[in-house]
JSON list of C-alpha atoms in Angstrom, two decimals:
[
{"chain": "A", "resi": 1, "resn": "UNK", "atom": "CA", "xyz": [111.53, 122.69, 85.99]},
{"chain": "A", "resi": 2, "resn": "UNK", "atom": "CA", "xyz": [109.60, 123.33, 87.73]},
{"chain": "A", "resi": 3, "resn": "UNK", "atom": "CA", "xyz": [108.45, 126.69, 90.02]},
{"chain": "A", "resi": 4, "resn": "UNK", "atom": "CA", "xyz": [108.56, 126.41, 93.84]},
{"chain": "A", "resi": 5, "resn": "UNK", "atom": "CA", "xyz": [104.92, 126.93, 93.54]},
{"chain": "A", "resi": 6, "resn": "UNK", "atom": "CA", "xyz": [103.96, 124.86, 91.13]},
{"chain": "A", "resi": 7, "resn": "UNK", "atom": "CA", "xyz": [105.51, 121.93, 93.36]},
{"chain": "A", "resi": 8, "resn": "UNK", "atom": "CA", "xyz": [102.68, 122.42, 95.71]},
{"chain": "A", "resi": 9, "resn": "UNK", "atom": "CA", "xyz": [99.88, 121.51, 93.02]},
{"chain": "A", "resi": 10, "resn": "UNK", "atom": "CA", "xyz": [101.25, 118.04, 93.17]},
{"chain": "A", "resi": 11, "resn": "UNK", "atom": "CA", "xyz": [98.57, 115.29, 94.63]},
{"chain": "A", "resi": 12, "resn": "UNK", "atom": "CA", "xyz": [99.16, 111.67, 95.11]},
{"chain": "A", "resi": 13, "resn": "UNK", "atom": "CA", "xyz": [97.91, 109.15, 95.90]},
{"chain": "A", "resi": 14, "resn": "UNK", "atom": "CA", "xyz": [97.63, 108.27, 100.10]},
{"chain": "A", "resi": 15, "resn": "UNK", "atom": "CA", "xyz": [98.35, 111.91, 100.34]},
{"chain": "A", "resi": 16, "resn": "UNK", "atom": "CA", "xyz": [97.12, 113.24, 104.54]},
{"chain": "A", "resi": 17, "resn": "UNK", "atom": "CA", "xyz": [95.16, 116.09, 104.92]},
{"chain": "A", "resi": 18, "resn": "UNK", "atom": "CA", "xyz": [97.83, 119.46, 105.33]},
{"chain": "A", "resi": 19, "resn": "UNK", "atom": "CA", "xyz": [100.32, 117.41, 103.96]},
{"chain": "A", "resi": 20, "resn": "UNK", "atom": "CA", "xyz": [102.16, 119.86, 101.28]},
{"chain": "A", "resi": 21, "resn": "UNK", "atom": "CA", "xyz": [104.68, 118.42, 98.35]},
{"chain": "A", "resi": 22, "resn": "UNK", "atom": "CA", "xyz": [107.78, 119.86, 98.74]},
{"chain": "A", "resi": 23, "resn": "UNK", "atom": "CA", "xyz": [110.23, 118.91, 96.37]},
{"chain": "A", "resi": 24, "resn": "UNK", "atom": "CA", "xyz": [109.97, 116.44, 93.75]},
{"chain": "A", "resi": 25, "resn": "UNK", "atom": "CA", "xyz": [112.72, 114.09, 93.14]},
{"chain": "A", "resi": 26, "resn": "UNK", "atom": "CA", "xyz": [114.57, 111.23, 90.17]},
{"chain": "A", "resi": 27, "resn": "UNK", "atom": "CA", "xyz": [117.27, 109.22, 90.32]},
{"chain": "A", "resi": 28, "resn": "UNK", "atom": "CA", "xyz": [120.51, 110.72, 87.93]},
{"chain": "A", "resi": 29, "resn": "UNK", "atom": "CA", "xyz": [121.00, 109.57, 84.57]},
{"chain": "A", "resi": 30, "resn": "UNK", "atom": "CA", "xyz": [124.13, 108.62, 85.79]},
{"chain": "A", "resi": 31, "resn": "UNK", "atom": "CA", "xyz": [122.77, 105.48, 87.67]},
{"chain": "A", "resi": 32, "resn": "UNK", "atom": "CA", "xyz": [122.24, 104.24, 84.38]},
{"chain": "A", "resi": 33, "resn": "UNK", "atom": "CA", "xyz": [125.48, 103.24, 83.87]},
{"chain": "A", "resi": 34, "resn": "UNK", "atom": "CA", "xyz": [125.74, 99.55, 85.13]},
{"chain": "A", "resi": 35, "resn": "UNK", "atom": "CA", "xyz": [122.66, 98.11, 83.74]},
{"chain": "A", "resi": 36, "resn": "UNK", "atom": "CA", "xyz": [124.19, 100.22, 80.51]},
{"chain": "A", "resi": 37, "resn": "UNK", "atom": "CA", "xyz": [126.80, 97.88, 80.94]},
{"chain": "A", "resi": 38, "resn": "UNK", "atom": "CA", "xyz": [125.69, 94.72, 81.65]},
{"chain": "A", "resi": 39, "resn": "UNK", "atom": "CA", "xyz": [123.39, 94.73, 78.48]},
{"chain": "A", "resi": 40, "resn": "UNK", "atom": "CA", "xyz": [126.07, 95.99, 76.15]},
{"chain": "A", "resi": 41, "resn": "UNK", "atom": "CA", "xyz": [128.04, 93.33, 77.26]},
{"chain": "A", "resi": 42, "resn": "UNK", "atom": "CA", "xyz": [125.31, 90.86, 77.70]},
{"chain": "A", "resi": 43, "resn": "UNK", "atom": "CA", "xyz": [124.64, 91.79, 73.93]},
{"chain": "A", "resi": 44, "resn": "UNK", "atom": "CA", "xyz": [128.23, 90.87, 72.70]},
{"chain": "A", "resi": 45, "resn": "UNK", "atom": "CA", "xyz": [128.62, 87.17, 74.76]},
{"chain": "A", "resi": 46, "resn": "UNK", "atom": "CA", "xyz": [126.39, 85.04, 71.25]},
{"chain": "A", "resi": 47, "resn": "UNK", "atom": "CA", "xyz": [128.87, 87.18, 69.40]},
{"chain": "A", "resi": 48, "resn": "UNK", "atom": "CA", "xyz": [131.94, 86.18, 71.19]},
{"chain": "A", "resi": 49, "resn": "UNK", "atom": "CA", "xyz": [130.62, 82.43, 71.79]},
{"chain": "A", "resi": 50, "resn": "UNK", "atom": "CA", "xyz": [130.24, 82.24, 67.97]},
{"chain": "A", "resi": 51, "resn": "UNK", "atom": "CA", "xyz": [133.51, 83.90, 67.34]},
{"chain": "A", "resi": 52, "resn": "UNK", "atom": "CA", "xyz": [135.03, 81.10, 69.91]},
{"chain": "A", "resi": 53, "resn": "UNK", "atom": "CA", "xyz": [133.11, 78.12, 68.51]},
{"chain": "A", "resi": 54, "resn": "UNK", "atom": "CA", "xyz": [134.45, 78.73, 64.69]},
{"chain": "A", "resi": 55, "resn": "UNK", "atom": "CA", "xyz": [137.78, 79.05, 66.55]},
{"chain": "A", "resi": 56, "resn": "UNK", "atom": "CA", "xyz": [138.11, 76.10, 67.89]},
{"chain": "A", "resi": 57, "resn": "UNK", "atom": "CA", "xyz": [137.71, 72.78, 65.30]},
{"chain": "A", "resi": 58, "resn": "UNK", "atom": "CA", "xyz": [138.15, 70.02, 67.63]},
{"chain": "A", "resi": 59, "resn": "UNK", "atom": "CA", "xyz": [134.49, 70.67, 69.15]},
{"chain": "A", "resi": 60, "resn": "UNK", "atom": "CA", "xyz": [131.42, 69.32, 66.71]},
{"chain": "A", "resi": 61, "resn": "UNK", "atom": "CA", "xyz": [128.24, 70.51, 67.36]},
{"chain": "A", "resi": 62, "resn": "UNK", "atom": "CA", "xyz": [125.20, 69.61, 65.86]},
{"chain": "A", "resi": 63, "resn": "UNK", "atom": "CA", "xyz": [123.34, 72.39, 65.37]},
{"chain": "A", "resi": 64, "resn": "UNK", "atom": "CA", "xyz": [122.12, 74.47, 61.94]},
{"chain": "A", "resi": 65, "resn": "UNK", "atom": "CA", "xyz": [121.76, 77.51, 61.33]},
{"chain": "A", "resi": 66, "resn": "UNK", "atom": "CA", "xyz": [118.46, 77.97, 62.03]},
{"chain": "A", "resi": 67, "resn": "UNK", "atom": "CA", "xyz": [118.79, 76.45, 65.27]},
{"chain": "A", "resi": 68, "resn": "UNK", "atom": "CA", "xyz": [121.88, 78.96, 65.86]},
{"chain": "A", "resi": 69, "resn": "UNK", "atom": "CA", "xyz": [119.81, 81.76, 64.91]},
{"chain": "A", "resi": 70, "resn": "UNK", "atom": "CA", "xyz": [117.09, 81.11, 67.31]},
{"chain": "A", "resi": 71, "resn": "UNK", "atom": "CA", "xyz": [118.99, 81.21, 70.17]},
{"chain": "A", "resi": 72, "resn": "UNK", "atom": "CA", "xyz": [120.42, 84.12, 69.48]},
{"chain": "A", "resi": 73, "resn": "UNK", "atom": "CA", "xyz": [117.22, 86.11, 69.02]},
{"chain": "A", "resi": 74, "resn": "UNK", "atom": "CA", "xyz": [116.15, 84.86, 72.31]},
{"chain": "A", "resi": 75, "resn": "UNK", "atom": "CA", "xyz": [118.74, 86.05, 73.76]},
{"chain": "A", "resi": 76, "resn": "UNK", "atom": "CA", "xyz": [119.09, 89.27, 72.72]},
{"chain": "A", "resi": 77, "resn": "UNK", "atom": "CA", "xyz": [115.32, 89.59, 73.11]},
{"chain": "A", "resi": 78, "resn": "UNK", "atom": "CA", "xyz": [115.81, 88.57, 76.79]},
{"chain": "A", "resi": 79, "resn": "UNK", "atom": "CA", "xyz": [118.94, 90.78, 77.10]},
{"chain": "A", "resi": 80, "resn": "UNK", "atom": "CA", "xyz": [116.59, 94.32, 75.53]},
{"chain": "A", "resi": 81, "resn": "UNK", "atom": "CA", "xyz": [114.10, 93.19, 77.63]},
{"chain": "A", "resi": 82, "resn": "UNK", "atom": "CA", "xyz": [115.52, 93.55, 80.80]},
{"chain": "A", "resi": 83, "resn": "UNK", "atom": "CA", "xyz": [117.04, 96.63, 79.70]},
{"chain": "A", "resi": 84, "resn": "UNK", "atom": "CA", "xyz": [113.94, 97.88, 78.80]},
{"chain": "A", "resi": 85, "resn": "UNK", "atom": "CA", "xyz": [112.41, 97.10, 82.08]},
{"chain": "A", "resi": 86, "resn": "UNK", "atom": "CA", "xyz": [115.60, 98.92, 83.71]},
{"chain": "A", "resi": 87, "resn": "UNK", "atom": "CA", "xyz": [114.99, 102.01, 81.82]},
{"chain": "A", "resi": 88, "resn": "UNK", "atom": "CA", "xyz": [111.96, 102.38, 83.18]},
{"chain": "A", "resi": 89, "resn": "UNK", "atom": "CA", "xyz": [111.96, 101.15, 86.64]},
{"chain": "A", "resi": 90, "resn": "UNK", "atom": "CA", "xyz": [114.53, 104.36, 86.50]},
{"chain": "A", "resi": 91, "resn": "UNK", "atom": "CA", "xyz": [112.10, 106.78, 84.74]},
{"chain": "A", "resi": 92, "resn": "UNK", "atom": "CA", "xyz": [109.14, 106.16, 86.37]},
{"chain": "A", "resi": 93, "resn": "UNK", "atom": "CA", "xyz": [110.64, 106.28, 90.25]},
{"chain": "A", "resi": 94, "resn": "UNK", "atom": "CA", "xyz": [110.02, 109.21, 91.54]},
{"chain": "A", "resi": 95, "resn": "UNK", "atom": "CA", "xyz": [110.47, 110.46, 95.68]},
{"chain": "A", "resi": 96, "resn": "UNK", "atom": "CA", "xyz": [108.29, 112.71, 96.98]},
{"chain": "A", "resi": 97, "resn": "UNK", "atom": "CA", "xyz": [109.37, 114.90, 99.60]},
{"chain": "A", "resi": 98, "resn": "UNK", "atom": "CA", "xyz": [106.65, 116.64, 101.76]},
{"chain": "A", "resi": 99, "resn": "UNK", "atom": "CA", "xyz": [106.44, 118.16, 104.73]},
{"chain": "A", "resi": 100, "resn": "UNK", "atom": "CA", "xyz": [105.51, 114.79, 106.75]},
{"chain": "A", "resi": 101, "resn": "UNK", "atom": "CA", "xyz": [107.26, 112.44, 105.20]},
{"chain": "A", "resi": 102, "resn": "UNK", "atom": "CA", "xyz": [109.08, 111.20, 102.15]},
{"chain": "A", "resi": 103, "resn": "UNK", "atom": "CA", "xyz": [106.79, 108.72, 99.71]}
]
């Protein structure tokens, strides 16, 4: 945790003359629950879909194992990529409170 005097040493792009940094704020970790939940749900979608296809034997899908593996791999790659993007957005999002404005 930063001391009060250390906040005054923080400089940022677009800082005006005479502007002092009062606080550096970041979103709480609790704000991540929504995208983490949806990531876990989207990671389970291929498994649920494959189980449903195995239970319904009346539908004939002309896909071999390699094609299904490729589709599942692309689905997981996109899901993990979006989750990683959300994490980076949360991690690097910082609010700066100065004596003149909020950045």
